């Protein structure tokens, strides 16, 4: 009854809006408007009264100001660097500017259409509105400009029936804010139902889809629309299992979907499809629906191509799937070896096998196999991997909870601080990831940078429940610490050298010179690190890397020089290609490998005092020291180094004594 009454109320409001709009269009500007009074139990018919529009205009403007304020606060709360802002503006500002021009053309076309109508035509529109007919002014195709490109986020909303109305309103507001920022969402509802009664399951999914649509409508126009499923089901005998043509699903009728995108209405889709042979409606997997829609919008649909429609085809080709969003009450992907218990940043190319093994391996609490929660997490990770495999490498997936997207807090923890270096309280993970393309909290921060907080569900947690996943890049480490843990070299032991066949020295030199903007004296550098190279980390195709060494403190002689306990683990070079700096998480991937896999007990390094990267170093180190009479700052990740004076002196001795190997000799100034 509640849903039925709400739907009737929405329809009634639309009728009032249409009636008022058309009467003002005929009679001109007026301080009076028509409003129908809803029939009461004692009354048998509607009555028409005259009310002043000034009060309603004032309330409407006040509500709009409040929503605009919330929108600006959400944007300003995001910690955006200059590089992040430039990347966002280069991609989305031209689209937003063109959208403003297009909206102006639409309004002008509507005005011309209205002004050209005769009084009799205007009166006919009023009569039609009173009769309850929808009156939509027709626009010529040339008056509707298709925006190129159109950036789309595929949203999977799992278990919306378990989400409260307040949380759903917050989610609707966030999706509306994303649209204002240039990213329009396509929402696929996943109620997780597998009952025997398909009619009941379909009714439940439709009810939840309407709840989501109403939550978006409450925020701002043009709102959302529950559309008929565009998914077609190919015969099971002909279905294929490739990611590009999986399970025989394809977009058979894209008209409603493309019309909604063109009008910037957020389409809501239930997980049902129509069989290709007899048009019978059947339930389909929500993940497969997401994949089918992604293939269609990415130009990779090879099954059941519909008949060519020039405008629909043009819009489909102009749409670009920019992001995948998974709203799941379970939150991001769990991790056993993270202080937060979650992957804040997931490099799928490198870490997906580890995720799969962790989620499917029996544990003491589940000796008979993975739990349903683990299987659901694995399903989310597989969906992210499959969708991102269809998209450009710059695309990403955000896996989070509806509560975090709604920016909710636990009632008993009103003063909690989402405490993290350079992270403000209450950042919205979807808005933050759109503006920065980074996780809301960096994955390479030491564990003490995170504070224990109370989640919206009332449970204790460290940091955010959100995972930002990217296709990422492979990570190569020589020697592999899983096989041969990094240890100080023993007398007579042959170590790794940069001239070994496994290392591409010319590409490594190019990486260092491109990152630092200086020419390396290769011969001098090879001579300096010969015999004390601990290992090397390579990200992707030499897009980033780190060279680490074992260094002897100054004055270490005799028998002490032969012992390995005094050798200092030192980060000699940390480099990222300039085109990859600040994007893709390359630096975090390398740093995480260094502190978790290679030198888990600590490492030190130095940086010029005026290096703009020092802020990044300060956040990720456990301590720092500005060296007197030198232009160096020393950093370390070693726990409790301050309580070990000998080790601290050894670290300082190494950072003071190493001579750089640059060809320009400018290092003398340091």
XYZ file of C-alpha atoms in Angstrom:
670
model
C 0.000 0.000 0.000
C 2.823 2.414 0.843
C 4.529 1.945 -2.511
C 1.208 2.233 -4.337
C 0.346 5.458 -2.522
C 3.819 6.882 -3.196
C 3.601 6.060 -6.875
C 0.138 7.687 -7.026
C 1.519 10.736 -5.244
C 4.344 11.065 -7.792
C 1.918 10.841 -10.681
C -0.353 13.398 -9.017
C 2.576 15.788 -8.522
C 3.567 15.436 -12.179
C 0.010 16.295 -13.187
C 0.031 19.412 -10.992
C 3.380 20.524 -12.401
C 2.241 20.005 -15.978
C -1.063 21.789 -15.300
C 0.569 24.806 -13.677
C 3.214 25.048 -16.376
C 0.733 25.010 -19.236
C -1.750 27.431 -17.681
C 1.056 29.932 -17.100
C 2.164 29.336 -20.679
C -1.298 30.374 -21.949
C -2.125 33.189 -19.547
C 1.380 34.555 -19.153
C 3.118 35.379 -15.886
C 0.731 35.401 -12.957
C 0.846 35.289 -9.173
C -1.920 32.682 -9.152
C -1.759 29.032 -10.195
C -4.138 26.105 -10.357
C -3.811 23.304 -7.824
C -6.052 20.267 -7.557
C -7.083 19.232 -4.085
C -6.868 15.490 -3.393
C -10.241 13.937 -2.703
C -11.003 13.208 0.919
C -12.948 10.263 2.349
C -15.999 12.516 2.646
C -15.650 14.040 -0.785
C -16.392 12.399 -4.056
C -14.522 14.622 -6.481
C -11.475 16.831 -6.837
C -11.829 20.564 -6.352
C -9.780 23.280 -8.011
C -8.487 26.145 -5.865
C -6.316 29.186 -6.484
C -3.121 29.483 -4.440
C -0.207 31.886 -4.511
C 2.940 30.627 -6.218
C 5.312 32.837 -4.252
C 5.388 30.546 -1.213
C 6.103 27.456 -3.294
C 8.784 29.287 -5.272
C 10.451 30.355 -2.039
C 10.463 26.805 -0.669
C 11.735 25.455 -3.962
C 14.573 27.967 -4.061
C 15.462 27.232 -0.458
C 15.583 23.512 -1.140
C 17.698 24.067 -4.242
C 20.160 26.203 -2.277
C 20.433 23.486 0.358
C 21.095 20.811 -2.261
C 23.640 23.007 -4.024
C 25.384 23.662 -0.721
C 25.580 19.929 0.009
C 26.962 19.361 -3.471
C 29.694 21.977 -3.108
C 30.604 20.707 0.361
C 30.956 17.164 -1.000
C 33.311 18.426 -3.693
C 35.332 20.711 -1.409
C 35.785 17.959 1.189
C 37.760 15.969 -1.363
C 41.530 16.416 -1.089
C 42.347 17.185 -4.713
C 45.885 17.962 -5.854
C 46.687 20.246 -8.774
C 47.475 17.222 -10.916
C 44.148 15.587 -9.980
C 42.195 18.773 -10.714
C 43.895 19.196 -14.080
C 43.178 15.586 -15.095
C 39.502 15.894 -14.136
C 39.057 19.256 -15.860
C 40.717 18.094 -19.077
C 38.310 15.154 -19.284
C 34.998 16.449 -17.939
C 34.925 20.261 -18.227
C 34.606 20.274 -22.048
C 31.638 17.890 -21.675
C 29.998 20.067 -19.004
C 30.509 23.203 -21.084
C 28.964 21.527 -24.128
C 26.106 20.248 -21.985
C 25.362 23.805 -20.864
C 25.238 24.959 -24.474
C 23.030 22.007 -25.416
C 20.597 22.718 -22.573
C 20.370 26.311 -23.734
C 19.538 25.159 -27.257
C 16.844 22.829 -25.899
C 15.260 25.611 -23.851
C 15.386 27.943 -26.828
C 13.762 25.306 -29.017
C 11.029 24.782 -26.427
C 10.447 28.538 -26.201
C 10.181 28.870 -29.970
C 7.786 25.925 -30.051
C 5.629 27.518 -27.331
C 5.642 31.001 -28.808
C 4.543 29.655 -32.184
C 1.414 28.033 -30.760
C -1.928 29.719 -31.180
C -4.202 30.421 -28.167
C -6.475 27.581 -29.257
C -3.531 25.174 -29.243
C -2.570 26.390 -25.768
C -6.111 25.872 -24.511
C -6.063 22.374 -25.991
C -2.907 21.617 -23.997
C -4.607 22.758 -20.780
C -7.635 20.591 -21.543
C -5.341 17.633 -22.181
C -3.533 18.228 -18.872
C -6.825 18.402 -16.970
C -7.889 15.177 -18.651
C -4.743 13.528 -17.313
C -2.924 13.121 -20.614
C 0.840 13.538 -20.793
C 1.750 16.582 -22.847
C 5.277 16.492 -24.200
C 6.265 19.220 -26.658
C 7.845 17.645 -29.713
C 11.345 18.746 -30.657
C 12.867 18.297 -34.038
C 15.890 15.987 -34.195
C 18.154 18.877 -35.128
C 17.164 20.666 -31.898
C 18.569 17.823 -29.787
C 22.347 17.773 -29.849
C 24.011 14.535 -28.812
C 26.766 15.164 -26.298
C 30.116 13.689 -27.222
C 31.532 11.996 -25.279
C 29.077 10.722 -22.688
C 30.788 9.268 -19.613
C 28.891 6.441 -17.938
C 29.255 4.553 -14.664
C 27.866 1.034 -14.474
C 26.373 0.591 -10.982
C 25.475 -2.759 -9.463
C 23.257 -2.227 -6.400
C 23.149 -5.458 -4.419
C 20.487 -6.175 -1.792
C 18.725 -2.778 -1.879
C 15.869 -4.365 0.081
C 18.210 -4.421 3.108
C 18.977 -0.692 2.833
C 16.982 1.833 4.848
C 15.106 4.707 3.221
C 17.478 7.253 4.798
C 20.532 5.498 3.378
C 18.841 5.117 0.001
C 18.134 8.858 -0.084
C 21.833 9.501 0.544
C 22.793 7.142 -2.273
C 20.315 8.875 -4.589
C 21.819 12.256 -3.730
C 25.340 11.006 -4.485
C 24.302 9.559 -7.859
C 22.694 12.892 -8.686
C 25.885 14.711 -7.693
C 27.919 12.462 -9.963
C 25.628 13.474 -12.821
C 26.349 17.135 -12.065
C 30.055 16.346 -12.239
C 29.656 14.793 -15.692
C 29.260 11.087 -14.875
C 25.815 9.563 -15.467
C 25.020 6.184 -13.897
C 23.246 3.102 -15.204
C 21.941 1.177 -12.189
C 21.367 -2.585 -12.298
C 19.360 -3.902 -9.345
C 20.492 -7.179 -7.765
C 18.131 -8.376 -5.025
C 19.980 -11.675 -4.800
C 16.769 -13.645 -5.076
C 16.655 -17.175 -6.420
C 13.153 -18.219 -5.461
C 10.963 -20.651 -7.293
C 8.356 -17.983 -8.000
C 9.762 -15.805 -10.776
C 6.749 -13.479 -10.656
C 7.402 -12.688 -6.984
C 11.104 -12.155 -7.627
C 10.309 -9.819 -10.492
C 7.836 -7.871 -8.365
C 10.413 -7.507 -5.589
C 13.063 -6.289 -8.045
C 10.612 -3.792 -9.569
C 9.646 -2.423 -6.161
C 13.307 -1.929 -5.229
C 14.061 -0.337 -8.599
C 11.263 2.173 -7.968
C 12.636 2.880 -4.480
C 16.017 3.736 -6.001
C 14.386 5.880 -8.693
C 12.385 7.822 -6.121
C 15.498 8.390 -4.005
C 17.247 9.919 -7.031
C 14.149 11.942 -7.953
C 14.134 13.449 -4.456
C 17.501 15.046 -5.119
C 17.249 16.875 -8.420
C 15.903 16.803 -11.952
C 15.960 15.123 -14.416
C 15.862 12.261 -11.930
C 15.748 8.557 -12.752
C 13.594 6.159 -14.725
C 12.892 2.443 -14.384
C 13.179 1.225 -17.965
C 12.173 -2.023 -19.580
C 15.117 -4.396 -19.642
C 17.152 -4.065 -22.852
C 18.717 -7.496 -22.308
C 18.044 -10.304 -24.767
C 18.844 -13.958 -24.085
C 20.326 -16.066 -26.839
C 19.476 -19.759 -27.005
C 21.473 -21.672 -24.405
C 22.779 -24.047 -27.047
C 24.436 -21.139 -28.848
C 25.712 -19.357 -25.720
C 29.451 -18.819 -25.400
C 31.547 -18.361 -22.275
C 34.056 -15.700 -23.285
C 34.102 -12.443 -21.337
C 33.324 -10.715 -24.632
C 30.284 -12.884 -25.435
C 29.460 -14.525 -22.099
C 26.372 -16.585 -21.345
C 24.465 -15.545 -24.456
C 23.268 -12.160 -23.109
C 23.282 -9.090 -25.314
C 21.518 -5.756 -25.606
C 18.667 -6.435 -27.986
C 16.638 -3.239 -27.638
C 18.770 -0.238 -26.620
C 16.173 2.435 -27.484
C 14.862 3.101 -23.954
C 18.373 2.994 -22.514
C 19.812 5.422 -25.044
C 16.819 7.735 -24.772
C 17.326 7.957 -21.004
C 21.054 8.654 -21.405
C 20.350 11.340 -23.981
C 17.958 13.051 -21.565
C 20.503 12.565 -18.716
C 17.936 10.503 -16.845
C 19.531 7.760 -14.742
C 18.175 4.431 -16.070
C 17.306 1.723 -13.525
C 17.321 -1.840 -14.859
C 16.025 -5.001 -13.201
C 17.898 -8.300 -13.774
C 15.499 -9.803 -16.289
C 15.785 -10.395 -20.003
C 13.747 -11.536 -22.982
C 14.442 -14.716 -24.875
C 15.420 -14.064 -28.457
C 13.105 -16.676 -29.954
C 9.752 -16.164 -28.182
C 10.289 -12.941 -26.092
C 9.549 -14.747 -22.815
C 10.822 -12.861 -19.802
C 13.406 -14.715 -17.710
C 15.649 -13.830 -14.750
C 19.290 -13.200 -15.607
C 22.429 -12.758 -13.567
C 23.056 -9.128 -12.595
C 26.801 -9.467 -13.240
C 26.167 -10.814 -16.739
C 23.772 -7.906 -17.311
C 26.519 -5.451 -16.351
C 28.908 -7.173 -18.763
C 26.371 -7.127 -21.614
C 25.722 -3.401 -21.130
C 29.459 -2.707 -20.934
C 30.084 -4.596 -24.170
C 27.318 -2.663 -25.923
C 28.602 0.741 -24.814
C 32.214 -0.214 -25.538
C 31.488 -1.333 -29.104
C 32.309 -4.962 -28.271
C 28.887 -6.534 -28.698
C 29.111 -9.179 -31.376
C 25.857 -11.029 -30.685
C 22.423 -9.992 -31.914
C 23.287 -6.575 -33.253
C 20.013 -4.627 -33.568
C 18.963 -2.875 -36.721
C 20.876 0.299 -37.428
C 19.328 3.490 -36.091
C 21.516 6.476 -36.907
C 20.770 8.499 -33.773
C 20.804 5.517 -31.385
C 24.008 4.209 -32.962
C 25.656 7.620 -32.739
C 24.797 7.960 -29.049
C 25.920 4.403 -28.273
C 29.259 5.029 -29.930
C 29.679 8.318 -28.075
C 29.072 6.720 -24.650
C 32.149 5.640 -22.742
C 32.005 3.395 -19.685
C 34.337 5.231 -17.350
C 33.723 3.472 -14.042
C 32.212 0.414 -12.410
C 30.539 0.892 -9.025
C 29.491 -2.043 -6.834
C 27.261 -1.067 -3.912
C 27.263 -4.017 -1.557
C 26.453 -4.063 2.181
C 29.554 -6.253 2.606
C 31.830 -3.470 1.373
C 35.245 -3.779 -0.238
C 37.395 -6.860 -0.820
C 38.810 -8.315 2.432
C 42.571 -8.810 2.837
C 44.369 -10.949 5.392
C 47.667 -9.062 5.301
C 46.379 -5.485 5.550
C 46.010 -3.430 8.716
C 42.627 -2.213 7.501
C 41.419 -5.752 6.771
C 40.509 -4.531 3.266
C 42.197 -3.820 -0.020
C 42.053 -0.039 -0.225
C 43.697 -0.288 -3.657
C 43.511 -3.541 -5.615
C 45.963 -4.122 -8.456
C 44.039 -6.889 -10.228
C 46.873 -7.840 -12.558
C 49.108 -8.616 -9.602
C 46.816 -9.346 -6.643
C 43.751 -11.121 -8.049
C 45.269 -14.636 -7.639
C 45.967 -13.814 -3.989
C 42.389 -12.564 -3.523
C 40.959 -15.708 -5.107
C 43.093 -18.000 -2.958
C 42.277 -16.139 0.266
C 38.534 -16.212 -0.384
C 38.322 -19.871 -1.431
C 40.759 -21.512 0.999
C 39.045 -23.233 3.948
C 39.739 -21.639 7.330
C 39.407 -22.762 10.928
C 36.063 -20.989 11.149
C 34.913 -22.509 7.831
C 36.696 -25.861 7.462
C 34.181 -27.138 4.916
C 34.849 -24.384 2.421
C 34.357 -20.672 1.838
C 31.483 -18.879 3.513
C 28.661 -17.232 1.523
C 30.202 -13.852 2.374
C 33.570 -14.909 0.928
C 31.896 -16.164 -2.234
C 30.044 -12.857 -2.608
C 33.305 -10.922 -2.223
C 34.896 -13.175 -4.837
C 31.946 -12.569 -7.171
C 32.471 -8.808 -6.819
C 36.202 -9.147 -7.515
C 35.543 -11.292 -10.605
C 33.003 -8.762 -11.898
C 35.514 -5.939 -11.458
C 38.195 -7.953 -13.255
C 35.915 -8.877 -16.176
C 34.471 -5.394 -16.670
C 37.867 -3.670 -16.483
C 39.244 -6.135 -19.031
C 36.784 -4.612 -21.535
C 37.716 -1.004 -20.727
C 40.782 1.226 -21.175
C 43.533 0.866 -18.531
C 42.567 4.231 -17.032
C 39.146 2.896 -15.959
C 38.558 1.724 -12.405
C 36.034 -0.006 -10.170
C 34.803 1.162 -6.770
C 33.463 -1.465 -4.371
C 31.857 0.092 -1.320
C 28.814 0.083 0.967
C 25.633 2.127 0.484
C 26.274 3.663 3.924
C 29.660 5.084 2.890
C 28.216 6.412 -0.363
C 25.420 8.041 1.658
C 28.092 9.525 3.950
C 26.389 8.130 7.025
C 27.954 7.791 10.461
C 27.140 5.603 13.405
C 24.835 7.417 15.878
C 27.074 6.666 18.842
C 30.187 7.969 17.083
C 29.253 11.511 16.097
C 32.715 12.783 16.917
C 34.631 10.124 15.058
C 37.420 11.218 12.791
C 38.007 9.369 9.570
C 41.533 10.062 10.648
C 44.178 9.774 8.070
C 46.972 12.057 7.006
C 45.600 14.725 4.658
C 42.154 13.118 4.657
C 39.144 15.065 5.916
C 36.174 13.590 7.664
C 33.202 12.462 5.643
C 34.672 12.188 2.161
C 32.357 10.490 -0.277
C 34.198 7.572 -1.944
C 32.410 7.951 -5.301
C 32.971 11.697 -5.593
C 36.538 11.358 -4.321
C 37.403 8.644 -6.841
C 35.867 10.631 -9.703
C 37.857 13.776 -8.890
C 41.148 12.077 -8.009
C 41.035 8.542 -9.476
C 42.560 7.385 -6.182
C 41.322 5.450 -3.162
C 39.833 7.551 -0.395
C 42.715 6.411 1.822
C 46.138 5.517 0.487
C 47.034 1.856 0.651
C 50.733 2.484 1.307
C 50.374 4.338 4.611
C 51.797 2.679 7.732
C 49.281 1.052 10.033
C 49.597 3.705 12.748
C 48.261 6.319 10.328
C 44.863 4.626 10.601
C 42.689 4.997 13.647
C 40.146 2.519 14.931
C 36.707 3.887 14.155
C 33.137 2.671 14.337
C 31.535 1.725 11.053
C 27.969 2.749 10.155
C 26.881 -0.740 11.213
C 28.371 -0.240 14.676
C 31.339 -2.607 14.297
C 34.953 -1.644 14.894
C 37.096 -1.143 11.818
C 40.280 0.546 10.678
C 39.844 3.020 7.865
C 37.398 2.840 5.008
C 35.368 -0.139 3.778
C 35.896 0.958 0.157
C 38.123 -0.791 -2.388
C 39.327 0.973 -5.540
C 40.291 -1.636 -8.136
C 42.208 -1.119 -11.351
C 43.331 -3.478 -14.041
C 46.766 -2.369 -12.912
C 50.040 -3.869 -14.018
C 52.246 -6.866 -13.267
C 54.926 -6.490 -10.638
C 58.318 -8.143 -11.048
C 60.727 -8.471 -8.135
C 64.336 -9.728 -8.403
C 65.005 -11.868 -6.434
C 61.497 -13.082 -5.640
C 61.078 -12.583 -1.861
C 58.516 -15.404 -1.705
C 61.227 -17.826 -2.827
C 64.373 -16.140 -1.512
C 63.689 -13.593 1.246
C 65.969 -10.588 1.020
C 68.889 -10.957 3.431
C 72.264 -9.196 3.723
C 74.900 -10.816 1.481
C 77.231 -13.380 3.000
C 81.003 -13.454 2.297
C 81.691 -15.142 -1.047
C 78.000 -15.138 -2.024
C 77.238 -13.955 -5.553
C 74.562 -11.332 -5.583
C 72.330 -9.668 -8.152
C 73.789 -7.175 -10.641
C 72.081 -4.701 -12.962
C 73.976 -6.250 -15.893
C 72.282 -9.640 -15.372
C 70.178 -10.859 -18.343
C 66.940 -10.681 -16.331
C 67.219 -6.878 -16.151
C 66.755 -4.568 -19.151
C 69.429 -2.013 -18.246
C 68.711 0.520 -21.048
C 65.016 0.696 -20.085
C 65.931 0.948 -16.423
C 68.297 3.852 -17.133
C 65.600 5.547 -19.221
C 63.142 5.150 -16.329
C 65.548 6.771 -13.850
C 66.476 9.657 -16.151
C 62.857 10.345 -17.132
C 61.682 10.335 -13.516
C 64.462 12.526 -12.114
C 64.911 14.700 -15.205
C 68.692 14.216 -15.019
C 71.321 12.191 -16.871
C 72.737 9.251 -14.965
C 76.446 8.463 -14.963
C 75.804 4.804 -15.697
C 79.375 3.527 -15.298
C 79.868 5.282 -11.986
C 76.509 4.072 -10.712
C 77.158 0.435 -11.668
C 80.511 0.618 -9.906
C 78.988 2.088 -6.741
C 76.261 -0.521 -6.238
C 78.254 -3.533 -7.470
C 78.190 -6.262 -4.851
C 75.658 -4.581 -2.539
C 72.481 -4.640 -4.621
C 69.698 -6.126 -2.472
C 67.104 -6.298 -5.221
C 65.016 -4.458 -7.765
C 61.255 -3.918 -8.145
C 59.803 -3.308 -11.615
C 56.200 -2.193 -12.198
C 54.667 -3.003 -15.577
C 56.887 -2.426 -18.581
C 59.386 -0.329 -16.638
C 56.743 2.276 -15.831
C 58.140 2.473 -12.327
C 60.748 0.830 -10.182
C 62.855 0.813 -7.050
C 66.488 -0.168 -6.528
C 67.428 -1.236 -3.010
C 70.889 -1.884 -1.581
C 72.715 -3.013 1.544
C 74.995 -0.191 2.717
C 77.862 -0.187 5.205
C 77.862 2.626 7.767
C 80.906 4.904 7.682
C 83.814 3.672 9.776
C 82.709 0.042 9.841
C 85.984 -1.911 9.632
C 87.597 -5.153 10.651
C 85.430 -7.946 11.950
C 82.427 -5.630 12.181
C 82.580 -5.066 8.434
C 82.025 -8.783 7.870
C 78.904 -9.002 10.019
C 75.549 -8.483 8.384
C 73.740 -7.129 11.438
C 75.068 -3.592 10.861
C 74.289 -3.408 7.147
C 71.619 -0.812 6.405
C 68.665 -1.566 4.041
C 68.622 1.475 1.762
C 66.232 2.689 -0.963
C 68.699 3.980 -3.505
C 66.372 4.889 -6.390
C 62.590 5.260 -6.481
C 61.404 6.218 -9.964
C 58.121 6.516 -11.871
C 57.799 7.639 -15.488
C 56.477 11.182 -15.639
C 53.479 10.130 -17.713
C 52.505 7.677 -14.936
C 53.139 9.942 -11.961
C 50.030 10.625 -9.917
C 47.925 8.127 -11.869
C 47.252 4.432 -11.741
C 48.715 3.971 -8.268
C 52.149 3.031 -9.674
C 54.052 4.587 -6.763
C 51.800 2.910 -4.171
C 52.186 -0.469 -5.875
C 55.990 -0.247 -5.718
C 56.089 1.149 -2.186
C 53.735 -1.552 -0.874
C 55.888 -4.289 -2.388
C 58.974 -2.768 -0.807
C 57.658 -2.465 2.758
C 55.486 -5.621 2.811
C 57.429 -8.158 0.788
C 61.033 -7.008 0.435
C 61.951 -5.089 3.600
C 59.124 -5.753 6.081
C 61.385 -4.870 9.027
C 62.258 -1.430 7.743
C 64.182 0.534 5.143
C 65.625 4.057 4.987
C 66.148 6.610 2.246
C 66.910 10.286 1.752
C 65.426 13.136 -0.237
C 66.365 16.750 -0.866
C 64.745 19.057 1.675
C 62.981 21.010 -1.071
C 61.730 17.948 -2.967
C 57.969 18.373 -3.652
C 57.538 14.603 -3.176
C 58.518 14.911 0.507
C 54.890 15.305 1.580
C 54.234 11.866 0.108
C 57.312 10.505 1.920
C 56.331 12.066 5.257
C 52.935 10.347 5.108
C 54.375 6.895 4.387
C 57.404 6.903 6.672
C 57.468 6.075 10.358
C 59.988 8.821 11.051
C 62.228 11.461 9.493
C 65.280 13.524 10.347
C 66.614 16.660 8.675
C 70.372 16.218 8.392
C 72.309 19.218 9.691
C 74.673 21.063 7.323
C 73.255 19.089 4.366
C 70.360 19.474 1.948
C 68.965 16.027 2.831
C 66.046 14.713 4.852
C 66.289 11.107 6.019
C 63.172 8.888 6.131
C 62.628 5.381 7.478
C 59.903 2.767 7.903
C 61.690 0.813 10.663
C 59.490 0.439 13.754
C 60.774 1.986 17.010
C 63.991 3.203 15.416
C 64.252 6.019 17.954
C 64.865 3.508 20.759
C 67.866 1.973 18.958
C 70.564 4.674 18.968
C 73.180 2.524 17.200
C 70.888 1.707 14.306
C 69.767 5.331 14.029
C 73.421 6.465 13.830
C 74.087 3.826 11.158
C 71.109 5.053 9.119
C 72.283 8.657 9.375
C 75.854 7.688 8.469
C 74.683 5.963 5.279
C 72.398 8.832 4.225
C 75.210 11.329 4.771
C 77.931 9.350 3.034
C 76.441 8.105 -0.270
C 77.698 10.030 -3.306
C 75.118 10.493 -6.106
C 76.027 9.338 -9.613
C 74.620 12.072 -11.824
C 76.443 13.084 -14.996
C 75.769 16.808 -14.454
C 77.700 16.880 -11.127
C 75.063 19.189 -9.630
C 74.822 16.885 -6.642
C 77.820 18.731 -5.180
C 75.383 21.467 -4.116
C 73.621 18.937 -1.880
